[in-house]
Amino acid sequence: MHTKQLEKYVGQEVTLKGWVANKRESKTVVFINLRDGRGLCQCIIGAEEIGEELFATAKSLGQESSIAVTGKVVADERQIGGYELHVTGLHVYQNARDYPISNKEHGIEFLADNRHLWLRSRRQWAIMRVRNSISYAIHNFFQNEGFVQMDAPIFTGNAAEGTTDLFETDYYGKPAYLTQSGQLYGEAMAMAMGKIYTFGPTFRAEKSKTRRHLSEFWMIEPEMAFCDIFENMDTIESFLRAVVLEVVQNCKEELEVLGRDVNKLTTVAKPFPRLSYDEAVEILKGKKEVNGQNSLAVIQADLDKAIERQKTCEAEIAERETIIAAGGIKKGVINFNQNKIDSLKNEIKQLEEDQRNMPQWLASARDFTYGNDFGGSDETVLTRLFDNPIMVYDWPHEIKAFYMKRNPDDPRFARGVDVLAPEGYGEIVGGGERETSEEWLVEKINEHQLPIDVFQWYLDLRRYGSVPHSGFGLGLERLVAWICKLDHVRETIPFPRYYGRLEP
RNA sequence: GCCUUCAUAGCUCAGCUGGUUAGAGCGGUUGACUGUUAAUCAAUAGGUCCCUGGUUCGAGUCCAGGUGAGGGCGCCA
């Protein structure tokens, strides 16, 4: 029996088991918001119905106490979930004391230290359910399309793209690295199965302190035989579309808890814009408009808006401070105003940070050097003009990995594709068509100064039945962050690992 | 690695240009109140102002160094 089944038991007596999410009490009645992992249900405990002794127990319950309550289900539109329980019986598993996370705001460091408890909070509950739903939708899509799921090794001996950003471990006396991609193994498996996908952890020892990096994250890497860059982009597009729409369909309540505007997500039903690197650079530098909009002008307008907004916030703070200073008002009114002032001050801090960052983004976009990779801020500027994920393909071959196939019509370019999510979420997918020629690959491996020996097995794939093939890597946490519209990827995974964070 | 912002009660923060006993809200405790949605009201406890050194008659406040954290860049998904 759980809170989502209550509608079938209106008027009947049921028992719910869960935790005390919140409690309010008066002389003869105690209200408990019971949390059971599925949802919430307010339980009303009246002194007369339950008896003096149990009522005293109910009154003494601390936040997150574990209990079982028995009572009659009553429909009540005002309640979360639409039902409440009129309690006649109470069993206490544990009466918890001093639960550290209150219903007030907390700082990020405190919450991260208490991640094991933070997961019980309503927003985190919603995020974890969306994450679960995304995983399920991903498997659904690939399984329906005939892909075979494979598990790539986590220990690797070859430091494929340089050792600096890999975690080194000891493997029976030899150095081994935690994988930063299963792609090369995926290619081998695709030659055996036709179409495969990996779904597993990935490790990067990058000392990044940004809202879109983790040291340990989950990546989904499909690989398809007999597939070129354009078929690859078709797959990426229908894949993302299917996953997002399925999640929007299945997580209505969760997305509502998160305050997510789902109209910003359902746009994925429309085709994704596809831009060549050259076109993207033109747009980024403000030399080419999109739907009559100039990228630099739009960011400049955002910056102006931030300045305006700060002035509005400051004026409102001054106004509320005057109200408090005037005196002669109730304590509740003072609290209300002080809370407003606090949150306005927080907003100003964010706005000030925006005002420090955005001029840098503008300068970076304006002065962008053709031939470079896009930086995080360039992605933000570029995607600001679109309401759907965009696909940027045909990159200068120098900045792409050694295994990327060169464009046969224009060898300056490699057939890579990056998918950039809207709303500033940046790169969620990176992929491309793979080089099929052993000769070209060897040349590239040497060019990148990589040890040729460890790639002999990889070159075998080009020696025995080499075929055009493509694939991509999807960052699960970045997808979760975008779908949930979160500030930071560290909220997208139960126990995030990022620079400086190993506990809990 | 670089740039930038910050560190005050269990939590979230205020503390103006240095000046007596360091403040608020939440949370805790005690009490009031039949229905609250972060309830409300009253009372009450709770502090090595991150660390080290310096300037000064006097430092939470200024300076230097350190430690920790937030954000941005690089790197990437």
Coordinates of C-alpha atoms (C1' of nucleotides) in Angstrom, one line a residue:
Chain A
M1 CA 0.0 0.0 0.0
H2 CA 1.4 3.4 -1.0
T3 CA 0.3 7.0 -1.5
K4 CA -0.3 6.7 -5.2
Q5 CA -3.0 4.0 -4.6
L6 CA -5.1 6.1 -2.3
E7 CA -7.7 7.0 -4.9
K8 CA -8.9 3.3 -5.0
Y9 CA -9.5 3.3 -1.3
V10 CA -11.5 6.4 -0.5
G11 CA -13.7 5.8 2.5
Q12 CA -11.7 2.7 3.5
E13 CA -9.1 2.1 6.1
V14 CA -5.6 1.6 5.0
T15 CA -2.0 1.5 6.4
L16 CA 0.7 3.7 5.0
K17 CA 4.4 3.3 5.9
G18 CA 6.8 6.2 5.5
W19 CA 8.7 9.1 6.9
V20 CA 7.6 12.3 8.6
A21 CA 8.4 14.9 5.9
N22 CA 6.8 17.7 7.9
K23 CA 4.6 18.1 11.0
R24 CA 2.4 20.9 12.4
E25 CA 0.6 20.6 15.7
S26 CA -2.0 22.3 17.8
K27 CA -3.6 21.3 21.1
T28 CA -5.9 18.5 19.9
V29 CA -4.7 17.8 16.3
V30 CA -1.4 16.9 14.7
F31 CA -0.8 17.1 10.9
I32 CA 1.9 14.9 9.4
N33 CA 3.0 15.1 5.8
L34 CA 3.9 11.5 5.2
R35 CA 6.5 10.7 2.6
D36 CA 6.7 7.1 1.3
G37 CA 9.0 7.4 -1.7
R38 CA 6.0 7.4 -4.1
G39 CA 4.4 10.6 -3.0
L40 CA 3.1 12.5 -0.1
C41 CA -0.1 12.2 2.0
Q42 CA -1.2 14.5 4.9
C43 CA -2.2 12.5 7.9
I44 CA -4.5 14.0 10.5
I45 CA -4.1 12.7 14.0
G46 CA -6.9 13.8 16.4
A47 CA -6.5 13.4 20.1
E48 CA -9.9 11.9 20.6
E49 CA -9.7 9.4 17.7
I50 CA -6.3 8.0 18.7
G51 CA -6.2 8.3 22.5
E52 CA -4.0 10.3 24.8
E53 CA -0.9 8.2 24.8
L54 CA -0.5 7.8 21.0
F55 CA -1.4 11.5 20.6
A56 CA 1.5 12.5 22.8
T57 CA 3.7 10.2 20.8
A58 CA 2.5 11.8 17.5
K59 CA 3.2 15.2 19.0
S60 CA 6.8 14.2 19.9
L61 CA 7.7 12.9 16.4
G62 CA 10.7 14.6 14.9
Q63 CA 11.2 15.2 11.2
E64 CA 12.1 12.1 9.2
S65 CA 10.8 9.7 11.9
S66 CA 9.8 6.4 10.4
I67 CA 6.2 5.4 11.0
A68 CA 3.2 3.4 9.9
V69 CA -0.2 5.0 10.1
T70 CA -3.6 3.4 9.8
G71 CA -6.7 5.4 9.0
K72 CA -9.5 6.3 6.7
V73 CA -8.8 7.7 3.2
V74 CA -10.7 11.0 2.6
A75 CA -10.6 12.9 -0.7
D76 CA -9.5 16.5 -0.3
E77 CA -8.6 18.6 -3.2
R78 CA -6.5 21.0 -1.2
Q79 CA -4.0 18.3 -0.3
I80 CA -0.9 17.3 -2.3
G81 CA -2.0 14.1 -4.0
G82 CA -5.6 15.0 -3.5
Y83 CA -6.2 12.7 -0.5
E84 CA -5.7 12.7 3.3
L85 CA -5.7 10.1 6.0
H86 CA -7.8 10.4 9.1
V87 CA -5.6 8.4 11.5
T88 CA -6.9 5.8 13.9
G89 CA -3.6 3.9 14.5
L90 CA 0.1 4.8 14.7
H91 CA 3.2 2.7 14.9
V92 CA 6.6 4.3 15.3
Y93 CA 9.6 2.5 13.9
Q94 CA 11.9 5.2 15.0
N95 CA 11.4 8.7 16.5
A96 CA 14.1 10.7 14.8
R97 CA 15.8 13.7 16.4
D98 CA 17.6 16.7 14.9
Y99 CA 17.2 16.0 11.2
P100 CA 19.8 18.4 9.7
I101 CA 17.9 19.5 6.6
S102 CA 15.1 21.8 7.5
N103 CA 12.4 23.2 5.2
K104 CA 14.4 26.4 4.8
E105 CA 17.0 27.2 2.2
H106 CA 20.4 25.6 2.5
G107 CA 23.8 26.3 0.9
I108 CA 25.2 23.9 -1.7
E109 CA 28.1 22.8 0.4
F110 CA 25.9 21.8 3.3
L111 CA 23.6 19.9 1.1
A112 CA 26.4 18.1 -0.7
D113 CA 27.8 17.0 2.7
N114 CA 24.4 15.7 3.5
R115 CA 23.7 14.2 0.1
H116 CA 22.6 10.9 1.7
L117 CA 19.8 12.8 3.3
W118 CA 19.2 15.5 0.7
L119 CA 18.0 12.7 -1.7
R120 CA 14.8 12.6 0.4
S121 CA 13.9 16.2 -0.5
R122 CA 11.1 16.7 -2.9
R123 CA 13.2 18.3 -5.7
Q124 CA 15.8 15.6 -5.5
W125 CA 13.1 13.0 -5.4
A126 CA 11.8 14.4 -8.7
I127 CA 15.2 14.6 -10.3
M128 CA 16.1 11.0 -9.5
R129 CA 12.8 9.8 -10.9
V130 CA 13.3 11.8 -14.1
R131 CA 16.8 10.3 -14.3
N132 CA 15.3 6.8 -13.9
S133 CA 12.8 7.6 -16.6
I134 CA 15.4 8.9 -19.0
S135 CA 17.5 5.7 -18.5
Y136 CA 14.4 3.6 -19.2
A137 CA 13.5 5.6 -22.3
I138 CA 17.1 5.3 -23.6
H139 CA 17.0 1.5 -23.3
N140 CA 13.5 1.5 -24.8
F141 CA 14.6 3.4 -27.9
F142 CA 17.7 1.3 -28.6
Q143 CA 16.1 -2.0 -27.8
N144 CA 13.2 -1.2 -30.2
E145 CA 15.7 -0.2 -32.9
G146 CA 17.5 -3.5 -32.6
F147 CA 20.6 -2.3 -30.9
V148 CA 22.5 -4.7 -28.6
Q149 CA 23.6 -3.3 -25.2
M150 CA 27.2 -4.1 -24.4
D151 CA 29.4 -3.3 -21.4
A152 CA 32.8 -1.8 -22.3
P153 CA 35.7 -2.4 -19.9
I154 CA 36.3 0.1 -17.2
F155 CA 40.1 -0.6 -16.8
T156 CA 42.0 0.3 -19.9
G157 CA 45.7 0.0 -20.6
N158 CA 45.8 2.5 -23.4
A159 CA 45.7 6.1 -22.6
A160 CA 43.9 6.8 -25.9
E161 CA 43.8 10.5 -25.8
G162 CA 46.6 11.5 -23.4
T163 CA 47.1 10.5 -19.8
T164 CA 46.7 13.9 -18.1
D165 CA 42.9 13.7 -17.7
L166 CA 42.7 10.0 -16.7
F167 CA 42.6 8.4 -13.3
E168 CA 45.5 6.1 -13.0
T169 CA 45.3 2.9 -10.9
D170 CA 47.5 -0.1 -10.3
Y171 CA 46.5 -3.2 -12.2
Y172 CA 48.6 -6.1 -10.9
G173 CA 51.7 -3.9 -11.0
K174 CA 51.0 -2.3 -14.3
P175 CA 49.5 1.2 -14.7
A176 CA 45.9 1.1 -15.8
Y177 CA 43.4 3.9 -16.4
L178 CA 39.7 4.3 -15.7
T179 CA 37.9 4.5 -19.0
Q180 CA 37.1 7.8 -20.5
S181 CA 35.1 6.3 -23.3
G182 CA 33.9 2.9 -24.4
Q183 CA 33.8 3.9 -28.0
L184 CA 36.7 2.0 -29.4
Y185 CA 35.4 -1.2 -27.9
G186 CA 31.9 -0.3 -29.1
E187 CA 33.3 -0.2 -32.7
A188 CA 34.6 -3.7 -32.3
M189 CA 31.3 -4.9 -31.0
A190 CA 29.4 -3.1 -33.7
M191 CA 31.3 -5.2 -36.3
A192 CA 30.0 -8.3 -34.5
M193 CA 26.4 -7.2 -33.8
G194 CA 25.7 -4.5 -36.4
K195 CA 24.3 -2.0 -33.9
I196 CA 25.3 -1.7 -30.2
Y197 CA 25.2 0.8 -27.4
T198 CA 27.0 1.1 -24.1
F199 CA 25.5 2.5 -21.0
G200 CA 28.1 2.9 -18.3
P201 CA 30.3 5.0 -16.1
T202 CA 33.1 7.2 -17.5
F203 CA 35.9 8.9 -15.6
R204 CA 37.8 12.1 -16.3
A205 CA 40.4 13.6 -14.0
E206 CA 39.8 17.1 -15.1
K207 CA 40.0 19.7 -12.4
S208 CA 37.0 21.5 -13.8
K209 CA 34.9 23.7 -11.5
T210 CA 31.9 24.4 -13.7
R211 CA 28.3 23.5 -13.6
R212 CA 28.6 20.9 -16.3
H213 CA 31.5 18.7 -15.3
L214 CA 31.8 15.7 -13.1
S215 CA 34.8 13.4 -12.5
E216 CA 32.5 10.3 -12.8
F217 CA 29.6 10.3 -15.1
W218 CA 27.4 8.0 -17.2
M219 CA 27.7 7.9 -20.9
I220 CA 25.6 6.2 -23.5
E221 CA 27.6 5.3 -26.6
P222 CA 25.8 3.8 -29.6
E223 CA 27.9 2.6 -32.6
M224 CA 26.4 1.5 -35.9
A225 CA 27.9 -0.4 -38.8
F226 CA 27.1 0.8 -42.3
C227 CA 26.2 4.3 -41.1
D228 CA 27.5 7.6 -42.3
I229 CA 27.5 11.0 -40.6
F230 CA 24.1 12.0 -42.0
E231 CA 22.4 8.7 -41.0
N232 CA 24.1 9.2 -37.6
M233 CA 22.6 12.7 -37.2
D234 CA 19.2 11.2 -38.2
T235 CA 19.6 8.6 -35.4
I236 CA 20.7 11.2 -32.8
E237 CA 17.7 13.4 -33.7
S238 CA 15.1 10.7 -33.5
F239 CA 16.8 9.3 -30.4
L240 CA 16.7 12.6 -28.4
R241 CA 13.2 13.3 -29.6
A242 CA 11.9 9.9 -28.5
V243 CA 13.6 10.1 -25.1
V244 CA 12.5 13.7 -24.3
L245 CA 8.9 13.1 -25.4
E246 CA 8.7 9.8 -23.4
V247 CA 10.0 11.5 -20.3
V248 CA 7.7 14.5 -20.6
Q249 CA 4.8 12.0 -20.9
N250 CA 5.9 9.8 -18.0
C251 CA 7.1 12.4 -15.5
K252 CA 4.4 15.0 -15.5
E253 CA 4.3 15.3 -11.7
E254 CA 8.1 15.3 -11.3
L255 CA 8.6 18.1 -13.9
E256 CA 5.9 20.1 -12.2
V257 CA 7.6 19.7 -8.9
L258 CA 10.7 21.0 -10.6
G259 CA 8.8 23.9 -12.1
R260 CA 9.9 22.9 -15.6
D261 CA 8.1 24.5 -18.5
V262 CA 7.5 21.4 -20.6
N263 CA 6.7 23.6 -23.7
K264 CA 10.4 24.3 -23.8
L265 CA 11.0 20.5 -24.2
T266 CA 8.2 19.5 -26.6
T267 CA 9.8 21.6 -29.3
V268 CA 12.0 18.6 -29.9
A269 CA 9.1 17.3 -32.1
K270 CA 10.3 19.9 -34.7
P271 CA 13.4 19.2 -36.8
F272 CA 16.8 20.0 -35.2
P273 CA 18.8 22.7 -37.0
R274 CA 21.9 21.3 -38.6
L275 CA 24.8 23.7 -39.1
S276 CA 28.2 23.1 -40.6
Y277 CA 31.1 24.4 -38.4
D278 CA 31.6 27.3 -40.9
E279 CA 27.9 28.4 -40.6
A280 CA 28.1 28.1 -36.8
V281 CA 31.2 30.3 -36.7
E282 CA 29.4 33.0 -38.8
I283 CA 26.5 32.9 -36.5
L284 CA 28.7 33.0 -33.4
K285 CA 30.6 36.0 -34.6
G286 CA 27.4 37.8 -35.3
K287 CA 28.0 37.9 -39.1
K288 CA 25.0 35.8 -39.9
E289 CA 21.5 36.2 -38.4
V290 CA 19.1 33.5 -37.3
N291 CA 15.4 34.3 -37.8
G292 CA 16.4 38.0 -37.8
Q293 CA 18.4 37.7 -34.6
N294 CA 22.0 38.5 -34.1
S295 CA 23.9 36.4 -31.5
L296 CA 26.0 39.2 -30.1
A297 CA 23.0 41.6 -29.9
V298 CA 20.9 39.0 -28.1
I299 CA 23.6 38.4 -25.4
Q300 CA 24.1 42.2 -25.1
A301 CA 20.3 42.5 -24.6
D302 CA 20.5 39.7 -21.9
L303 CA 23.3 41.7 -20.2
D304 CA 21.3 44.9 -20.3
K305 CA 18.3 43.0 -18.9
A306 CA 20.5 41.8 -16.0
I307 CA 21.6 45.3 -15.2
E308 CA 17.9 46.5 -15.3
R309 CA 16.8 43.6 -13.1
Q310 CA 19.4 44.4 -10.5
K311 CA 18.2 48.0 -10.3
T312 CA 14.6 46.7 -9.8
C313 CA 15.8 44.3 -7.1
E314 CA 17.7 47.0 -5.3
A315 CA 14.7 49.3 -5.4
E316 CA 12.5 46.6 -4.0
I317 CA 15.0 45.9 -1.2
A318 CA 15.1 49.6 -0.2
E319 CA 11.3 49.7 -0.2
R320 CA 11.0 46.6 2.1
E321 CA 13.7 47.9 4.4
T322 CA 11.8 51.1 4.8
I323 CA 8.7 49.1 5.7
I324 CA 10.6 47.2 8.4
A325 CA 12.4 50.3 9.7
A326 CA 9.1 52.2 10.0
G327 CA 8.0 49.7 12.7
G328 CA 4.5 49.2 14.1
I329 CA 4.0 46.0 12.1
K330 CA 3.4 42.4 13.0
K331 CA 6.3 40.0 13.3
G332 CA 5.0 37.9 10.5
V333 CA 5.0 40.8 8.2
I334 CA 8.6 41.6 9.2
N335 CA 9.6 38.0 8.5
F336 CA 7.9 38.0 5.2
N337 CA 9.7 41.2 4.1
Q338 CA 13.0 40.0 5.4
N339 CA 12.7 36.7 3.5
K340 CA 11.9 38.6 0.4
I341 CA 15.0 40.8 0.9
D342 CA 17.2 37.7 1.4
S343 CA 16.0 36.1 -1.8
L344 CA 16.4 39.4 -3.7
K345 CA 20.0 39.7 -2.4
N346 CA 20.7 36.2 -3.6
E347 CA 19.3 37.1 -7.0
I348 CA 21.5 40.2 -7.1
K349 CA 24.6 38.0 -6.4
Q350 CA 23.6 35.8 -9.4
L351 CA 23.0 38.9 -11.5
E352 CA 26.3 40.4 -10.6
E353 CA 28.0 37.2 -11.6
D354 CA 26.2 37.3 -14.9
Q355 CA 27.4 40.8 -15.4
R356 CA 31.0 39.7 -14.8
N357 CA 30.7 36.8 -17.1
M358 CA 28.6 38.0 -20.1
P359 CA 31.1 40.6 -21.3
Q360 CA 33.7 37.9 -21.4
W361 CA 31.4 35.7 -23.4
L362 CA 30.7 38.5 -25.8
A363 CA 34.4 39.2 -26.3
S364 CA 35.1 35.5 -26.7
A365 CA 32.4 35.2 -29.4
R366 CA 33.4 38.4 -31.2
D367 CA 37.1 37.5 -31.3
F368 CA 36.6 33.8 -32.0
T369 CA 39.4 32.4 -34.2
Y370 CA 38.3 30.3 -37.1
G371 CA 39.6 26.8 -36.6
N372 CA 39.3 26.6 -32.9
D373 CA 36.9 24.4 -30.9
F374 CA 33.9 26.2 -29.4
G375 CA 34.2 27.0 -25.7
G376 CA 31.5 26.6 -23.2
S377 CA 30.5 30.2 -23.4
D378 CA 30.5 30.1 -27.3
E379 CA 28.0 27.2 -27.0
T380 CA 25.8 29.4 -24.8
V381 CA 25.9 32.3 -27.2
L382 CA 25.3 30.1 -30.2
T383 CA 22.4 28.1 -28.7
R384 CA 20.8 31.2 -27.3
L385 CA 19.2 31.8 -30.8
F386 CA 17.6 28.4 -31.0
D387 CA 14.8 26.7 -29.1
N388 CA 15.8 23.2 -30.0
P389 CA 19.0 21.2 -29.8
I390 CA 21.3 22.1 -32.7
M391 CA 23.8 19.8 -34.5
V392 CA 27.1 21.2 -35.6
Y393 CA 29.0 19.0 -38.0
D394 CA 32.1 19.1 -40.3
W395 CA 34.7 20.3 -37.9
P396 CA 38.3 21.3 -38.7
H397 CA 40.0 17.9 -38.5
E398 CA 42.9 19.2 -36.4
I399 CA 40.7 19.7 -33.4
K400 CA 38.9 16.4 -33.5
A401 CA 40.0 13.0 -32.3
F402 CA 42.3 10.8 -34.4
Y403 CA 39.5 8.3 -35.3
M404 CA 37.2 10.8 -37.0
K405 CA 36.6 10.3 -40.7
R406 CA 37.7 13.1 -43.0
N407 CA 35.1 14.6 -45.3
P408 CA 36.0 13.0 -48.7
D409 CA 34.9 16.1 -50.6
D410 CA 36.8 18.6 -48.4
P411 CA 39.6 17.0 -46.3
R412 CA 40.0 20.1 -44.2
F413 CA 37.0 18.8 -42.3
A414 CA 36.4 15.8 -40.1
R415 CA 32.9 14.2 -39.9
G416 CA 32.3 14.9 -36.3
V417 CA 29.0 16.2 -34.9
D418 CA 28.3 17.9 -31.6
V419 CA 24.7 18.4 -30.4
L420 CA 24.2 21.5 -28.3
A421 CA 21.2 21.7 -26.0
P422 CA 19.2 24.9 -25.7
E423 CA 18.9 27.2 -22.7
G424 CA 22.7 27.3 -22.1
Y425 CA 23.2 23.6 -21.5
G426 CA 25.8 23.2 -24.2
E427 CA 27.2 20.0 -25.5
I428 CA 25.1 16.9 -24.6
V429 CA 26.2 14.7 -27.5
G430 CA 29.5 14.3 -29.3
G431 CA 30.0 11.9 -32.1
G432 CA 30.7 11.3 -35.8
E433 CA 31.7 9.0 -38.5
R434 CA 34.8 6.9 -37.9
E435 CA 37.8 6.6 -40.2
T436 CA 37.7 3.4 -42.1
S437 CA 41.1 3.4 -43.8
E438 CA 44.0 1.7 -41.9
E439 CA 46.5 3.9 -43.7
W440 CA 44.8 7.2 -42.7
L441 CA 44.3 6.0 -39.1
V442 CA 48.0 5.1 -38.7
E443 CA 48.9 8.5 -40.0
K444 CA 46.6 10.2 -37.5
I445 CA 47.8 8.0 -34.6
N446 CA 51.4 9.1 -35.4
E447 CA 50.3 12.7 -35.8
H448 CA 48.7 12.6 -32.3
Q449 CA 51.9 10.9 -31.0
L450 CA 50.0 7.9 -29.6
P451 CA 51.6 4.5 -29.1
I452 CA 50.7 2.5 -32.2
D453 CA 51.1 -0.9 -30.4
V454 CA 48.1 -0.6 -28.2
F455 CA 46.0 0.2 -31.2
Q456 CA 46.8 -2.9 -33.2
W457 CA 43.5 -4.5 -32.2
Y458 CA 41.7 -1.4 -33.3
L459 CA 43.5 -1.4 -36.6
D460 CA 42.3 -5.0 -37.1
L461 CA 38.8 -3.6 -37.4
R462 CA 40.0 -1.9 -40.6
R463 CA 41.9 -4.9 -41.8
Y464 CA 39.0 -7.4 -41.7
G465 CA 35.9 -6.1 -43.3
S466 CA 36.2 -2.4 -42.7
V467 CA 32.8 -0.6 -43.3
P468 CA 31.6 3.0 -42.9
H469 CA 30.4 3.3 -39.3
S470 CA 29.3 6.0 -37.0
G471 CA 28.3 6.6 -33.4
F472 CA 28.0 9.1 -30.7
G473 CA 28.3 9.6 -26.9
L474 CA 25.5 11.1 -24.8
G475 CA 26.3 12.5 -21.4
L476 CA 23.4 11.3 -19.2
E477 CA 23.9 13.9 -16.5
R478 CA 23.9 16.8 -19.0
L479 CA 20.7 15.4 -20.5
V480 CA 19.1 15.1 -17.0
A481 CA 20.2 18.7 -16.2
W482 CA 18.7 20.1 -19.4
I483 CA 15.4 18.2 -19.1
C484 CA 15.0 19.2 -15.4
K485 CA 16.5 22.7 -16.0
L486 CA 19.0 22.3 -13.2
D487 CA 21.8 24.7 -12.2
H488 CA 24.4 22.0 -11.9
V489 CA 25.0 18.4 -13.1
R490 CA 25.9 17.4 -9.5
E491 CA 22.2 17.3 -8.7
T492 CA 21.6 14.8 -11.5
I493 CA 23.3 11.8 -10.0
P494 CA 22.7 10.3 -6.5
F495 CA 26.3 10.6 -5.3
P496 CA 28.2 13.0 -7.5
R497 CA 31.9 12.8 -7.8
Y498 CA 33.6 16.1 -8.9
Y499 CA 36.8 17.9 -8.2
G500 CA 37.2 18.0 -4.4
R501 CA 34.2 15.8 -3.6
L502 CA 34.5 12.1 -2.7
E503 CA 32.1 11.9 0.3
P504 CA 29.5 10.8 1.0
Chain B
rG1 C1' 46.5 25.7 -14.3
rC2 C1' 44.4 30.9 -14.8
rC3 C1' 40.5 34.7 -13.6
rU4 C1' 36.8 36.1 -10.1
rU5 C1' 33.5 36.2 -5.7
rC6 C1' 33.1 34.6 -0.8
rA7 C1' 34.0 32.4 4.6
rU8 C1' 29.9 35.5 11.2
rA9 C1' 24.9 30.7 15.8
rG10 C1' 23.0 23.8 13.9
rC11 C1' 21.0 26.2 8.9
rU12 C1' 20.3 30.8 5.7
rC13 C1' 22.1 35.5 6.2
rA14 C1' 22.7 41.0 8.1
rG15 C1' 26.6 43.7 10.5
rC16 C1' 27.6 51.0 6.5
rU17 C1' 33.5 54.7 6.0
rG18 C1' 37.5 50.3 12.2
rG19 C1' 34.5 52.2 18.2
rU20 C1' 31.2 49.7 24.3
rU21 C1' 27.7 43.6 26.2
rA22 C1' 27.9 40.5 17.9
rG23 C1' 22.1 40.6 15.4
rA24 C1' 17.7 38.5 12.6
rG25 C1' 14.9 34.5 10.7
rC26 C1' 14.6 29.3 10.6
rG27 C1' 15.7 25.0 13.5
rG28 C1' 16.0 23.3 19.2
rU29 C1' 13.5 23.7 24.1
rU30 C1' 9.0 25.5 27.1
rG31 C1' 4.2 27.4 26.7
rA32 C1' -0.6 29.3 24.0
rC33 C1' -4.0 27.9 19.9
rU34 C1' -9.3 22.2 16.2
rG35 C1' -7.5 22.5 10.0
rU36 C1' -2.3 23.6 9.3
rU37 C1' 0.4 23.5 4.1
rA38 C1' 8.0 26.4 5.3
rA39 C1' 1.3 27.5 10.3
rU40 C1' 1.1 31.6 13.8
rC41 C1' 2.1 34.0 18.7
rA42 C1' 5.1 34.5 23.4
rA43 C1' 9.5 33.1 26.1
rU44 C1' 14.3 30.7 26.1
rA45 C1' 19.2 28.4 25.2
rG46 C1' 22.8 28.7 21.4
rG47 C1' 29.2 32.3 18.9
rU48 C1' 37.3 30.5 18.9
rC49 C1' 33.2 36.1 13.6
rC50 C1' 37.9 29.9 8.9
rC51 C1' 43.5 29.9 10.4
rU52 C1' 48.3 32.6 11.1
rG53 C1' 50.7 37.1 11.3
rG54 C1' 50.5 42.5 10.7
rU55 C1' 48.6 47.9 11.0
rU56 C1' 46.0 50.5 15.2
rC57 C1' 44.7 53.1 21.6
rG58 C1' 41.1 49.6 19.5
rA59 C1' 39.9 44.6 14.1
rG60 C1' 34.1 40.5 12.5
rU61 C1' 35.4 45.1 9.7
rC62 C1' 41.8 47.2 7.0
rC63 C1' 46.6 44.6 5.0
rA64 C1' 49.7 40.0 3.8
rG65 C1' 50.0 34.7 3.6
rG66 C1' 47.4 30.1 4.1
rU67 C1' 43.0 26.8 4.1
rG68 C1' 38.2 25.7 2.3
rA69 C1' 34.0 26.9 -1.0
rG70 C1' 30.9 29.1 -5.2
rG71 C1' 31.1 30.8 -10.3
rG72 C1' 33.7 31.5 -15.1
rC73 C1' 37.8 30.0 -18.6
rG74 C1' 40.8 25.9 -20.4
rC75 C1' 39.5 20.5 -21.1
rC76 C1' 35.3 17.8 -22.3
rA77 C1' 29.9 14.6 -22.2

